PDB file of N, CA and C in Angstrom:
ATOM      1  N   UNK C   1      -6.128 -56.707 -20.052  1.00 67.00           N
ATOM      2  CA  UNK C   1      -6.815 -55.497 -20.413  1.00 67.00           C
ATOM      3  C   UNK C   1      -7.191 -54.565 -19.640  1.00 67.00           C
ATOM      4  N   UNK C   2      -7.551 -55.123 -18.281  1.00 75.00           N
ATOM      5  CA  UNK C   2      -8.019 -54.112 -17.379  1.00 75.00           C
ATOM      6  C   UNK C   2      -6.943 -53.450 -16.823  1.00 75.00           C
ATOM      7  N   UNK C   3      -5.624 -54.179 -16.735  1.00 77.00           N
ATOM      8  CA  UNK C   3      -4.654 -53.615 -16.236  1.00 77.00           C
ATOM      9  C   UNK C   3      -4.109 -52.186 -17.179  1.00 77.00           C
ATOM     10  N   UNK C   4      -4.287 -52.799 -18.130  1.00 80.00           N
ATOM     11  CA  UNK C   4      -3.723 -51.717 -19.158  1.00 80.00           C
ATOM     12  C   UNK C   4      -4.565 -50.422 -19.270  1.00 80.00           C
ATOM     13  N   UNK C   5      -5.839 -50.614 -18.860  1.00 80.00           N
ATOM     14  CA  UNK C   5      -6.626 -49.406 -18.651  1.00 80.00           C
ATOM     15  C   UNK C   5      -6.565 -48.519 -17.488  1.00 80.00           C
ATOM     16  N   UNK C   6      -6.255 -49.277 -16.292  1.00 75.00           N
ATOM     17  CA  UNK C   6      -6.008 -48.823 -15.092  1.00 75.00           C
ATOM     18  C   UNK C   6      -4.680 -48.045 -15.166  1.00 75.00           C
ATOM     19  N   UNK C   7      -3.575 -48.354 -16.055  1.00 80.00           N
ATOM     20  CA  UNK C   7      -2.472 -47.724 -15.881  1.00 80.00           C
ATOM     21  C   UNK C   7      -2.725 -46.327 -16.868  1.00 80.00           C
ATOM     22  N   UNK C   8      -3.422 -46.720 -18.017  1.00 81.00           N
ATOM     23  CA  UNK C   8      -3.484 -45.197 -18.879  1.00 81.00           C
ATOM     24  C   UNK C   8      -4.539 -44.260 -17.909  1.00 81.00           C
ATOM     25  N   UNK C   9      -5.413 -44.639 -17.157  1.00 77.00           N
ATOM     26  CA  UNK C   9      -5.914 -43.735 -16.146  1.00 77.00           C
ATOM     27  C   UNK C   9      -5.106 -43.007 -15.045  1.00 77.00           C
ATOM     28  N   UNK C  10      -4.283 -43.895 -14.339  1.00 79.00           N
ATOM     29  CA  UNK C  10      -3.250 -43.440 -13.511  1.00 79.00           C
ATOM     30  C   UNK C  10      -2.359 -42.481 -14.131  1.00 79.00           C
ATOM     31  N   UNK C  11      -1.898 -42.813 -15.559  1.00 84.00           N
ATOM     32  CA  UNK C  11      -0.851 -41.947 -16.189  1.00 84.00           C
ATOM     33  C   UNK C  11      -1.634 -40.609 -16.530  1.00 84.00           C
ATOM     34  N   UNK C  12      -2.729 -40.731 -16.823  1.00 84.00           N
ATOM     35  CA  UNK C  12      -3.774 -39.742 -17.263  1.00 84.00           C
ATOM     36  C   UNK C  12      -4.077 -38.500 -15.912  1.00 84.00           C
ATOM     37  N   UNK C  13      -4.100 -39.273 -14.932  1.00 83.00           N
ATOM     38  CA  UNK C  13      -4.577 -38.548 -13.450  1.00 83.00           C
ATOM     39  C   UNK C  13      -3.196 -37.823 -12.967  1.00 83.00           C
ATOM     40  N   UNK C  14      -2.082 -38.664 -13.153  1.00 85.00           N
ATOM     41  CA  UNK C  14      -0.798 -38.021 -12.697  1.00 85.00           C
ATOM     42  C   UNK C  14      -0.505 -36.615 -13.821  1.00 85.00           C
ATOM     43  N   UNK C  15      -0.789 -36.808 -15.006  1.00 87.00           N
ATOM     44  CA  UNK C  15      -0.483 -35.800 -16.082  1.00 87.00           C
ATOM     45  C   UNK C  15      -1.532 -34.505 -15.553  1.00 87.00           C
ATOM     46  N   UNK C  16      -2.620 -34.789 -15.221  1.00 88.00           N
ATOM     47  CA  UNK C  16      -3.532 -33.793 -14.980  1.00 88.00           C
ATOM     48  C   UNK C  16      -2.908 -33.039 -13.746  1.00 88.00           C
ATOM     49  N   UNK C  17      -2.496 -33.696 -12.707  1.00 88.00           N
ATOM     50  CA  UNK C  17      -2.092 -33.128 -11.433  1.00 88.00           C
ATOM     51  C   UNK C  17      -0.975 -32.534 -11.566  1.00 88.00           C
ATOM     52  N   UNK C  18      -0.004 -32.861 -12.428  1.00 87.00           N
ATOM     53  CA  UNK C  18       1.049 -32.256 -12.821  1.00 87.00           C
ATOM     54  C   UNK C  18       0.861 -30.781 -13.590  1.00 87.00           C
ATOM     55  N   UNK C  19      -0.072 -31.099 -14.587  1.00 90.00           N
ATOM     56  CA  UNK C  19      -0.480 -30.020 -15.382  1.00 90.00           C
ATOM     57  C   UNK C  19      -1.293 -28.753 -14.470  1.00 90.00           C
ATOM     58  N   UNK C  20      -2.058 -29.399 -13.732  1.00 91.00           N
ATOM     59  CA  UNK C  20      -2.802 -28.184 -12.654  1.00 91.00           C
ATOM     60  C   UNK C  20      -1.769 -27.610 -11.797  1.00 91.00           C
ATOM     61  N   UNK C  21      -0.493 -28.333 -11.212  1.00 90.00           N
ATOM     62  CA  UNK C  21       0.532 -27.833 -10.444  1.00 90.00           C
ATOM     63  C   UNK C  21       0.926 -26.578 -11.278  1.00 90.00           C
ATOM     64  N   UNK C  22       1.670 -27.145 -12.317  1.00 92.00           N
ATOM     65  CA  UNK C  22       2.060 -25.786 -13.505  1.00 92.00           C
ATOM     66  C   UNK C  22       1.287 -24.678 -13.477  1.00 92.00           C
ATOM     67  N   UNK C  23      -0.052 -25.018 -13.766  1.00 92.00           N
ATOM     68  CA  UNK C  23      -0.675 -23.788 -14.190  1.00 92.00           C
ATOM     69  C   UNK C  23      -1.022 -22.973 -12.941  1.00 92.00           C
ATOM     70  N   UNK C  24      -1.104 -23.613 -11.596  1.00 92.00           N
ATOM     71  CA  UNK C  24      -1.546 -22.752 -10.343  1.00 92.00           C
ATOM     72  C   UNK C  24      -0.190 -21.832 -10.073  1.00 92.00           C
ATOM     73  N   UNK C  25       1.164 -22.851 -10.086  1.00 93.00           N
ATOM     74  CA  UNK C  25       2.408 -22.120 -10.167  1.00 93.00           C
ATOM     75  C   UNK C  25       2.249 -20.793 -11.098  1.00 93.00           C
ATOM     76  N   UNK C  26       2.054 -20.715 -12.225  1.00 93.00           N
ATOM     77  CA  UNK C  26       1.950 -19.779 -13.414  1.00 93.00           C
ATOM     78  C   UNK C  26       1.006 -18.765 -12.756  1.00 93.00           C
ATOM     79  N   UNK C  27      -0.019 -18.870 -12.460  1.00 93.00           N
ATOM     80  CA  UNK C  27      -1.208 -18.012 -12.303  1.00 93.00           C
ATOM     81  C   UNK C  27      -0.806 -17.325 -10.899  1.00 93.00           C
ATOM     82  N   UNK C  28      -0.236 -18.114  -9.935  1.00 94.00           N
ATOM     83  CA  UNK C  28       0.453 -17.354  -8.749  1.00 94.00           C
ATOM     84  C   UNK C  28       1.380 -16.391  -9.102  1.00 94.00           C
ATOM     85  N   UNK C  29       2.428 -16.864  -9.921  1.00 94.00           N
ATOM     86  CA  UNK C  29       3.346 -15.967 -10.036  1.00 94.00           C
ATOM     87  C   UNK C  29       2.891 -14.714 -10.812  1.00 94.00           C
ATOM     88  N   UNK C  30       2.050 -14.808 -12.007  1.00 93.00           N
ATOM     89  CA  UNK C  30       1.458 -13.757 -12.617  1.00 93.00           C
ATOM     90  C   UNK C  30       0.809 -12.853 -11.625  1.00 93.00           C
ATOM     91  N   UNK C  31       0.049 -13.616 -10.610  1.00 93.00           N
ATOM     92  CA  UNK C  31      -0.649 -12.539  -9.676  1.00 93.00           C
ATOM     93  C   UNK C  31       0.227 -11.868  -8.823  1.00 93.00           C
ATOM     94  N   UNK C  32       1.164 -12.469  -8.359  1.00 94.00           N
ATOM     95  CA  UNK C  32       2.269 -11.903  -7.502  1.00 94.00           C
ATOM     96  C   UNK C  32       3.165 -10.744  -8.194  1.00 94.00           C
ATOM     97  N   UNK C  33       3.294 -11.092  -9.439  1.00 94.00           N
ATOM     98  CA  UNK C  33       4.100  -9.801 -10.245  1.00 94.00           C
ATOM     99  C   UNK C  33       3.178  -8.827 -10.578  1.00 94.00           C
ATOM    100  N   UNK C  34       1.901  -8.964 -10.800  1.00 92.00           N
ATOM    101  CA  UNK C  34       0.831  -8.130 -11.124  1.00 92.00           C
ATOM    102  C   UNK C  34       0.830  -6.900  -9.936  1.00 92.00           C
ATOM    103  N   UNK C  35       0.759  -7.596  -8.690  1.00 92.00           N
ATOM    104  CA  UNK C  35       0.686  -6.916  -7.415  1.00 92.00           C
ATOM    105  C   UNK C  35       1.676  -6.189  -7.124  1.00 92.00           C
ATOM    106  N   UNK C  36       2.926  -6.666  -7.427  1.00 92.00           N
ATOM    107  CA  UNK C  36       4.300  -6.055  -7.155  1.00 92.00           C
ATOM    108  C   UNK C  36       4.338  -4.651  -7.967  1.00 92.00           C
ATOM    109  N   UNK C  37       3.637  -4.872  -9.341  1.00 92.00           N
ATOM    110  CA  UNK C  37       3.944  -3.717 -10.374  1.00 92.00           C
ATOM    111  C   UNK C  37       2.860  -2.699 -10.016  1.00 92.00           C
ATOM    112  N   UNK C  38       1.738  -3.080  -9.396  1.00 87.00           N
ATOM    113  CA  UNK C  38       0.760  -2.125  -9.257  1.00 87.00           C
ATOM    114  C   UNK C  38       1.210  -1.183  -7.826  1.00 87.00           C
ATOM    115  N   UNK C  39       1.785  -2.053  -7.024  1.00 86.00           N
ATOM    116  CA  UNK C  39       2.343  -1.509  -5.765  1.00 86.00           C
ATOM    117  C   UNK C  39       3.404  -0.185  -6.292  1.00 86.00           C
ATOM    118  N   UNK C  40       4.298  -0.835  -7.119  1.00 86.00           N
ATOM    119  CA  UNK C  40       5.399  -0.027  -7.511  1.00 86.00           C
ATOM    120  C   UNK C  40       4.823   1.465  -8.240  1.00 86.00           C
ATOM    121  N   UNK C  41       3.891   1.155  -8.900  1.00 82.00           N
ATOM    122  CA  UNK C  41       3.061   2.241  -9.807  1.00 82.00           C
ATOM    123  C   UNK C  41       2.449   3.294  -8.548  1.00 82.00           C
ATOM    124  N   UNK C  42       1.996   2.720  -7.516  1.00 78.00           N
ATOM    125  CA  UNK C  42       1.269   3.380  -6.667  1.00 78.00           C
ATOM    126  C   UNK C  42       2.582   4.204  -5.780  1.00 78.00           C
ATOM    127  N   UNK C  43       3.509   3.770  -5.620  1.00 78.00           N
ATOM    128  CA  UNK C  43       4.773   4.048  -4.687  1.00 78.00           C
ATOM    129  C   UNK C  43       5.331   5.527  -5.396  1.00 78.00           C
ATOM    130  N   UNK C  44       5.537   4.967  -6.764  1.00 78.00           N
ATOM    131  CA  UNK C  44       6.015   6.061  -7.749  1.00 78.00           C
ATOM    132  C   UNK C  44       5.277   7.236  -7.813  1.00 78.00           C
ATOM    133  N   UNK C  45       3.795   6.929  -7.830  1.00 70.00           N
ATOM    134  CA  UNK C  45       3.181   8.438  -7.928  1.00 70.00           C
ATOM    135  C   UNK C  45       2.788   8.960  -6.545  1.00 70.00           C
ATOM    136  N   UNK C  46       3.560   8.552  -5.669  1.00 66.00           N
ATOM    137  CA  UNK C  46       3.254   9.168  -4.198  1.00 66.00           C
ATOM    138  C   UNK C  46       2.226   8.608  -3.226  1.00 66.00           C
ATOM    139  N   UNK C  47       2.153   7.400  -3.641  1.00 64.00           N
ATOM    140  CA  UNK C  47       1.177   6.720  -2.503  1.00 64.00           C
ATOM    141  C   UNK C  47      -0.477   6.865  -2.765  1.00 64.00           C
ATOM    142  N   UNK C  48      -1.245   6.150  -1.841  1.00 63.00           N
ATOM    143  CA  UNK C  48      -2.634   6.387  -1.966  1.00 63.00           C
ATOM    144  C   UNK C  48      -3.276   7.507  -1.367  1.00 63.00           C
ATOM    145  N   UNK C  49      -2.982   8.639  -1.440  1.00 61.00           N
ATOM    146  CA  UNK C  49      -3.445   9.851  -0.967  1.00 61.00           C
ATOM    147  C   UNK C  49      -4.621  10.311  -1.695  1.00 61.00           C
ATOM    148  N   UNK C  50      -5.550  10.755  -0.903  1.00 67.00           N
ATOM    149  CA  UNK C  50      -7.068  11.130  -1.757  1.00 67.00           C
ATOM    150  C   UNK C  50      -6.698  12.192  -2.366  1.00 67.00           C
ATOM    151  N   UNK C  51      -7.413  12.382  -3.382  1.00 70.00           N
ATOM    152  CA  UNK C  51      -7.573  13.329  -4.552  1.00 70.00           C
ATOM    153  C   UNK C  51      -6.254  13.455  -5.385  1.00 70.00           C
ATOM    154  N   UNK C  52      -6.105  14.472  -5.954  1.00 73.00           N
ATOM    155  CA  UNK C  52      -5.062  14.905  -7.050  1.00 73.00           C
ATOM    156  C   UNK C  52      -3.504  14.732  -6.597  1.00 73.00           C
ATOM    157  N   UNK C  53      -2.733  14.448  -6.977  1.00 70.00           N
ATOM    158  CA  UNK C  53      -1.335  14.663  -6.832  1.00 70.00           C
ATOM    159  C   UNK C  53      -0.965  16.234  -6.778  1.00 70.00           C
ATOM    160  N   UNK C  54      -0.388  16.726  -5.834  1.00 76.00           N
ATOM    161  CA  UNK C  54      -0.163  18.286  -5.758  1.00 76.00           C
ATOM    162  C   UNK C  54       1.644  18.444  -5.891  1.00 76.00           C
ATOM    163  N   UNK C  55       1.910  19.509  -6.257  1.00 82.00           N
ATOM    164  CA  UNK C  55       3.521  19.843  -6.354  1.00 82.00           C
ATOM    165  C   UNK C  55       3.766  21.080  -5.195  1.00 82.00           C
ATOM    166  N   UNK C  56       4.664  20.786  -4.231  1.00 85.00           N
ATOM    167  CA  UNK C  56       4.690  22.079  -3.131  1.00 85.00           C
ATOM    168  C   UNK C  56       5.883  22.610  -3.600  1.00 85.00           C
ATOM    169  N   UNK C  57       5.993  23.741  -3.224  1.00 91.00           N
ATOM    170  CA  UNK C  57       7.374  24.471  -3.275  1.00 91.00           C
ATOM    171  C   UNK C  57       8.205  24.171  -2.144  1.00 91.00           C
ATOM    172  N   UNK C  58       9.523  24.605  -2.157  1.00 92.00           N
ATOM    173  CA  UNK C  58      10.327  24.210  -1.330  1.00 92.00           C
ATOM    174  C   UNK C  58       9.829  24.647   0.325  1.00 92.00           C
ATOM    175  N   UNK C  59       9.281  25.998   0.201  1.00 93.00           N
ATOM    176  CA  UNK C  59       8.831  26.509   1.550  1.00 93.00           C
ATOM    177  C   UNK C  59       7.667  25.515   1.996  1.00 93.00           C
ATOM    178  N   UNK C  60       6.763  25.079   1.164  1.00 92.00           N
ATOM    179  CA  UNK C  60       5.529  24.358   1.604  1.00 92.00           C
ATOM    180  C   UNK C  60       6.091  22.909   2.059  1.00 92.00           C
ATOM    181  N   UNK C  61       6.922  22.410   1.303  1.00 91.00           N
ATOM    182  CA  UNK C  61       7.637  21.297   1.781  1.00 91.00           C
ATOM    183  C   UNK C  61       8.245  21.320   3.166  1.00 91.00           C
ATOM    184  N   UNK C  62       9.033  22.367   3.482  1.00 94.00           N
ATOM    185  CA  UNK C  62       9.568  22.488   4.789  1.00 94.00           C
ATOM    186  C   UNK C  62       8.768  22.492   6.001  1.00 94.00           C
ATOM    187  N   UNK C  63       7.646  23.290   5.422  1.00 94.00           N
ATOM    188  CA  UNK C  63       6.398  23.879   6.548  1.00 94.00           C
ATOM    189  C   UNK C  63       5.881  22.400   6.772  1.00 94.00           C
ATOM    190  N   UNK C  64       5.563  21.514   5.690  1.00 92.00           N
ATOM    191  CA  UNK C  64       5.029  20.330   5.986  1.00 92.00           C
ATOM    192  C   UNK C  64       5.977  19.334   7.123  1.00 92.00           C
ATOM    193  N   UNK C  65       7.216  19.401   6.712  1.00 93.00           N
ATOM    194  CA  UNK C  65       8.207  18.462   7.651  1.00 93.00           C
ATOM    195  C   UNK C  65       8.206  18.997   8.911  1.00 93.00           C
ATOM    196  N   UNK C  66       8.069  20.182   9.016  1.00 94.00           N
ATOM    197  CA  UNK C  66       8.222  20.729  10.403  1.00 94.00           C
ATOM    198  C   UNK C  66       6.846  20.331  11.117  1.00 94.00           C
ATOM    199  N   UNK C  67       5.580  20.546  10.271  1.00 93.00           N
ATOM    200  CA  UNK C  67       4.454  20.225  11.015  1.00 93.00           C
ATOM    201  C   UNK C  67       4.384  18.717  11.590  1.00 93.00           C
ATOM    202  N   UNK C  68       4.931  17.837  10.628  1.00 93.00           N
ATOM    203  CA  UNK C  68       4.768  16.539  10.926  1.00 93.00           C
ATOM    204  C   UNK C  68       6.005  16.168  12.041  1.00 93.00           C
ATOM    205  N   UNK C  69       6.806  16.913  12.116  1.00 93.00           N
ATOM    206  CA  UNK C  69       7.778  16.540  13.182  1.00 93.00           C
ATOM    207  C   UNK C  69       7.535  16.556  14.640  1.00 93.00           C
ATOM    208  N   UNK C  70       8.419  16.090  15.700  1.00 94.00           N
ATOM    209  CA  UNK C  70       7.710  16.260  17.081  1.00 94.00           C
ATOM    210  C   UNK C  70       7.572  17.710  17.567  1.00 94.00           C
ATOM    211  N   UNK C  71       8.668  18.613  17.095  1.00 94.00           N
ATOM    212  CA  UNK C  71       8.098  19.840  17.466  1.00 94.00           C
ATOM    213  C   UNK C  71       6.983  20.520  16.940  1.00 94.00           C
ATOM    214  N   UNK C  72       6.636  20.275  15.666  1.00 93.00           N
ATOM    215  CA  UNK C  72       5.233  20.651  15.054  1.00 93.00           C
ATOM    216  C   UNK C  72       4.024  20.286  15.746  1.00 93.00           C
ATOM    217  N   UNK C  73       4.161  18.555  16.180  1.00 93.00           N
ATOM    218  CA  UNK C  73       3.011  18.080  16.497  1.00 93.00           C
ATOM    219  C   UNK C  73       2.909  18.640  18.159  1.00 93.00           C
ATOM    220  N   UNK C  74       3.978  19.098  18.769  1.00 94.00           N
ATOM    221  CA  UNK C  74       3.851  19.502  19.954  1.00 94.00           C
ATOM    222  C   UNK C  74       3.157  20.885  20.261  1.00 94.00           C
ATOM    223  N   UNK C  75       3.818  21.669  19.055  1.00 92.00           N
ATOM    224  CA  UNK C  75       2.873  23.040  18.912  1.00 92.00           C
ATOM    225  C   UNK C  75       1.578  23.005  18.655  1.00 92.00           C
ATOM    226  N   UNK C  76       1.092  21.986  17.977  1.00 91.00           N
ATOM    227  CA  UNK C  76      -0.249  21.690  17.397  1.00 91.00           C
ATOM    228  C   UNK C  76      -1.196  21.445  18.820  1.00 91.00           C
ATOM    229  N   UNK C  77      -0.372  20.491  19.778  1.00 91.00           N
ATOM    230  CA  UNK C  77      -1.242  20.033  20.848  1.00 91.00           C
ATOM    231  C   UNK C  77      -1.202  21.100  21.709  1.00 91.00           C
ATOM    232  N   UNK C  78      -0.026  21.993  21.987  1.00 90.00           N
ATOM    233  CA  UNK C  78       0.020  23.221  22.606  1.00 90.00           C
ATOM    234  C   UNK C  78      -1.380  24.121  22.223  1.00 90.00           C
ATOM    235  N   UNK C  79      -1.453  24.419  21.112  1.00 88.00           N
ATOM    236  CA  UNK C  79      -2.472  25.199  20.607  1.00 88.00           C
ATOM    237  C   UNK C  79      -3.924  24.640  21.040  1.00 88.00           C
ATOM    238  N   UNK C  80      -3.939  23.551  20.975  1.00 89.00           N
ATOM    239  CA  UNK C  80      -5.292  22.882  21.244  1.00 89.00           C
ATOM    240  C   UNK C  80      -5.403  23.150  22.650  1.00 89.00           C
ATOM    241  N   UNK C  81      -4.498  22.619  23.795  1.00 88.00           N
ATOM    242  CA  UNK C  81      -4.510  22.600  25.184  1.00 88.00           C
ATOM    243  C   UNK C  81      -4.887  24.152  25.679  1.00 88.00           C
ATOM    244  N   UNK C  82      -4.458  25.136  24.867  1.00 86.00           N
ATOM    245  CA  UNK C  82      -4.543  26.428  25.090  1.00 86.00           C
ATOM    246  C   UNK C  82      -5.729  27.068  24.497  1.00 86.00           C
ATOM    247  N   UNK C  83      -6.628  26.212  23.797  1.00 83.00           N
ATOM    248  CA  UNK C  83      -7.579  27.086  22.782  1.00 83.00           C
ATOM    249  C   UNK C  83      -8.336  27.858  23.665  1.00 83.00           C
ATOM    250  N   UNK C  84      -9.061  27.746  24.729  1.00 80.00           N
ATOM    251  CA  UNK C  84      -9.790  28.477  25.540  1.00 80.00           C
ATOM    252  C   UNK C  84      -9.186  30.006  25.809  1.00 80.00           C
ATOM    253  N   UNK C  85      -7.813  29.992  26.065  1.00 79.00           N
ATOM    254  CA  UNK C  85      -7.060  31.216  26.335  1.00 79.00           C
ATOM    255  C   UNK C  85      -6.650  31.871  25.206  1.00 79.00           C
ATOM    256  N   UNK C  86      -6.495  31.238  23.830  1.00 73.00           N
ATOM    257  CA  UNK C  86      -6.425  31.795  22.877  1.00 73.00           C
ATOM    258  C   UNK C  86      -7.563  32.582  21.965  1.00 73.00           C
ATOM    259  N   UNK C  87      -8.606  32.254  22.187  1.00 74.00           N
ATOM    260  CA  UNK C  87      -9.737  32.642  21.383  1.00 74.00           C
ATOM    261  C   UNK C  87     -10.052  34.240  22.031  1.00 74.00           C
ATOM    262  N   UNK C  88     -10.482  35.174  21.142  1.00 67.00           N
ATOM    263  CA  UNK C  88     -10.673  36.387  21.357  1.00 67.00           C
ATOM    264  C   UNK C  88      -9.530  37.193  21.645  1.00 67.00           C
ATOM    265  N   UNK C  89      -8.218  36.679  21.279  1.00 63.00           N
ATOM    266  CA  UNK C  89      -7.037  37.351  21.537  1.00 63.00           C
ATOM    267  C   UNK C  89      -7.207  38.737  20.792  1.00 63.00           C
ATOM    268  N   UNK C  90      -7.630  39.068  19.339  1.00 59.00           N
ATOM    269  CA  UNK C  90      -7.520  40.309  18.811  1.00 59.00           C
ATOM    270  C   UNK C  90      -8.704  41.201  19.481  1.00 59.00           C
ATOM    271  N   UNK C  91      -9.800  40.627  20.136  1.00 54.00           N
ATOM    272  CA  UNK C  91     -10.758  41.646  20.613  1.00 54.00           C
ATOM    273  C   UNK C  91     -10.223  42.201  22.085  1.00 54.00           C
ATOM    274  N   UNK C  92      -9.362  41.454  22.729  1.00 54.00           N
ATOM    275  CA  UNK C  92      -8.669  42.073  23.952  1.00 54.00           C
ATOM    276  C   UNK C  92      -7.473  42.737  23.701  1.00 54.00           C
ATOM    277  N   UNK C  93      -6.997  42.771  22.602  1.00 51.00           N
ATOM    278  CA  UNK C  93      -5.695  43.802  22.662  1.00 51.00           C
ATOM    279  C   UNK C  93      -5.978  45.005  22.403  1.00 51.00           C
TER     280      UNK C  93
END
């Protein structure tokens, strides 16, 4: 009688372990899928930029591309480096 009870408890414990493993796999899969869907939604909307999404004209898009290029970054640095010389240009002219 005692062995029968021990077998029943062992079988129940094994069933619980298997069931909890299946639930764990299911919840992990659902969590990963939700994360992937959320990230793809963000990516399709243009990423995590602050504020509202804006639509640029072709000219604005080209200006933005240039500003973020190596040449644009150099031009911005050149303006910073020479900011003392460039102030009051209108009053000197």
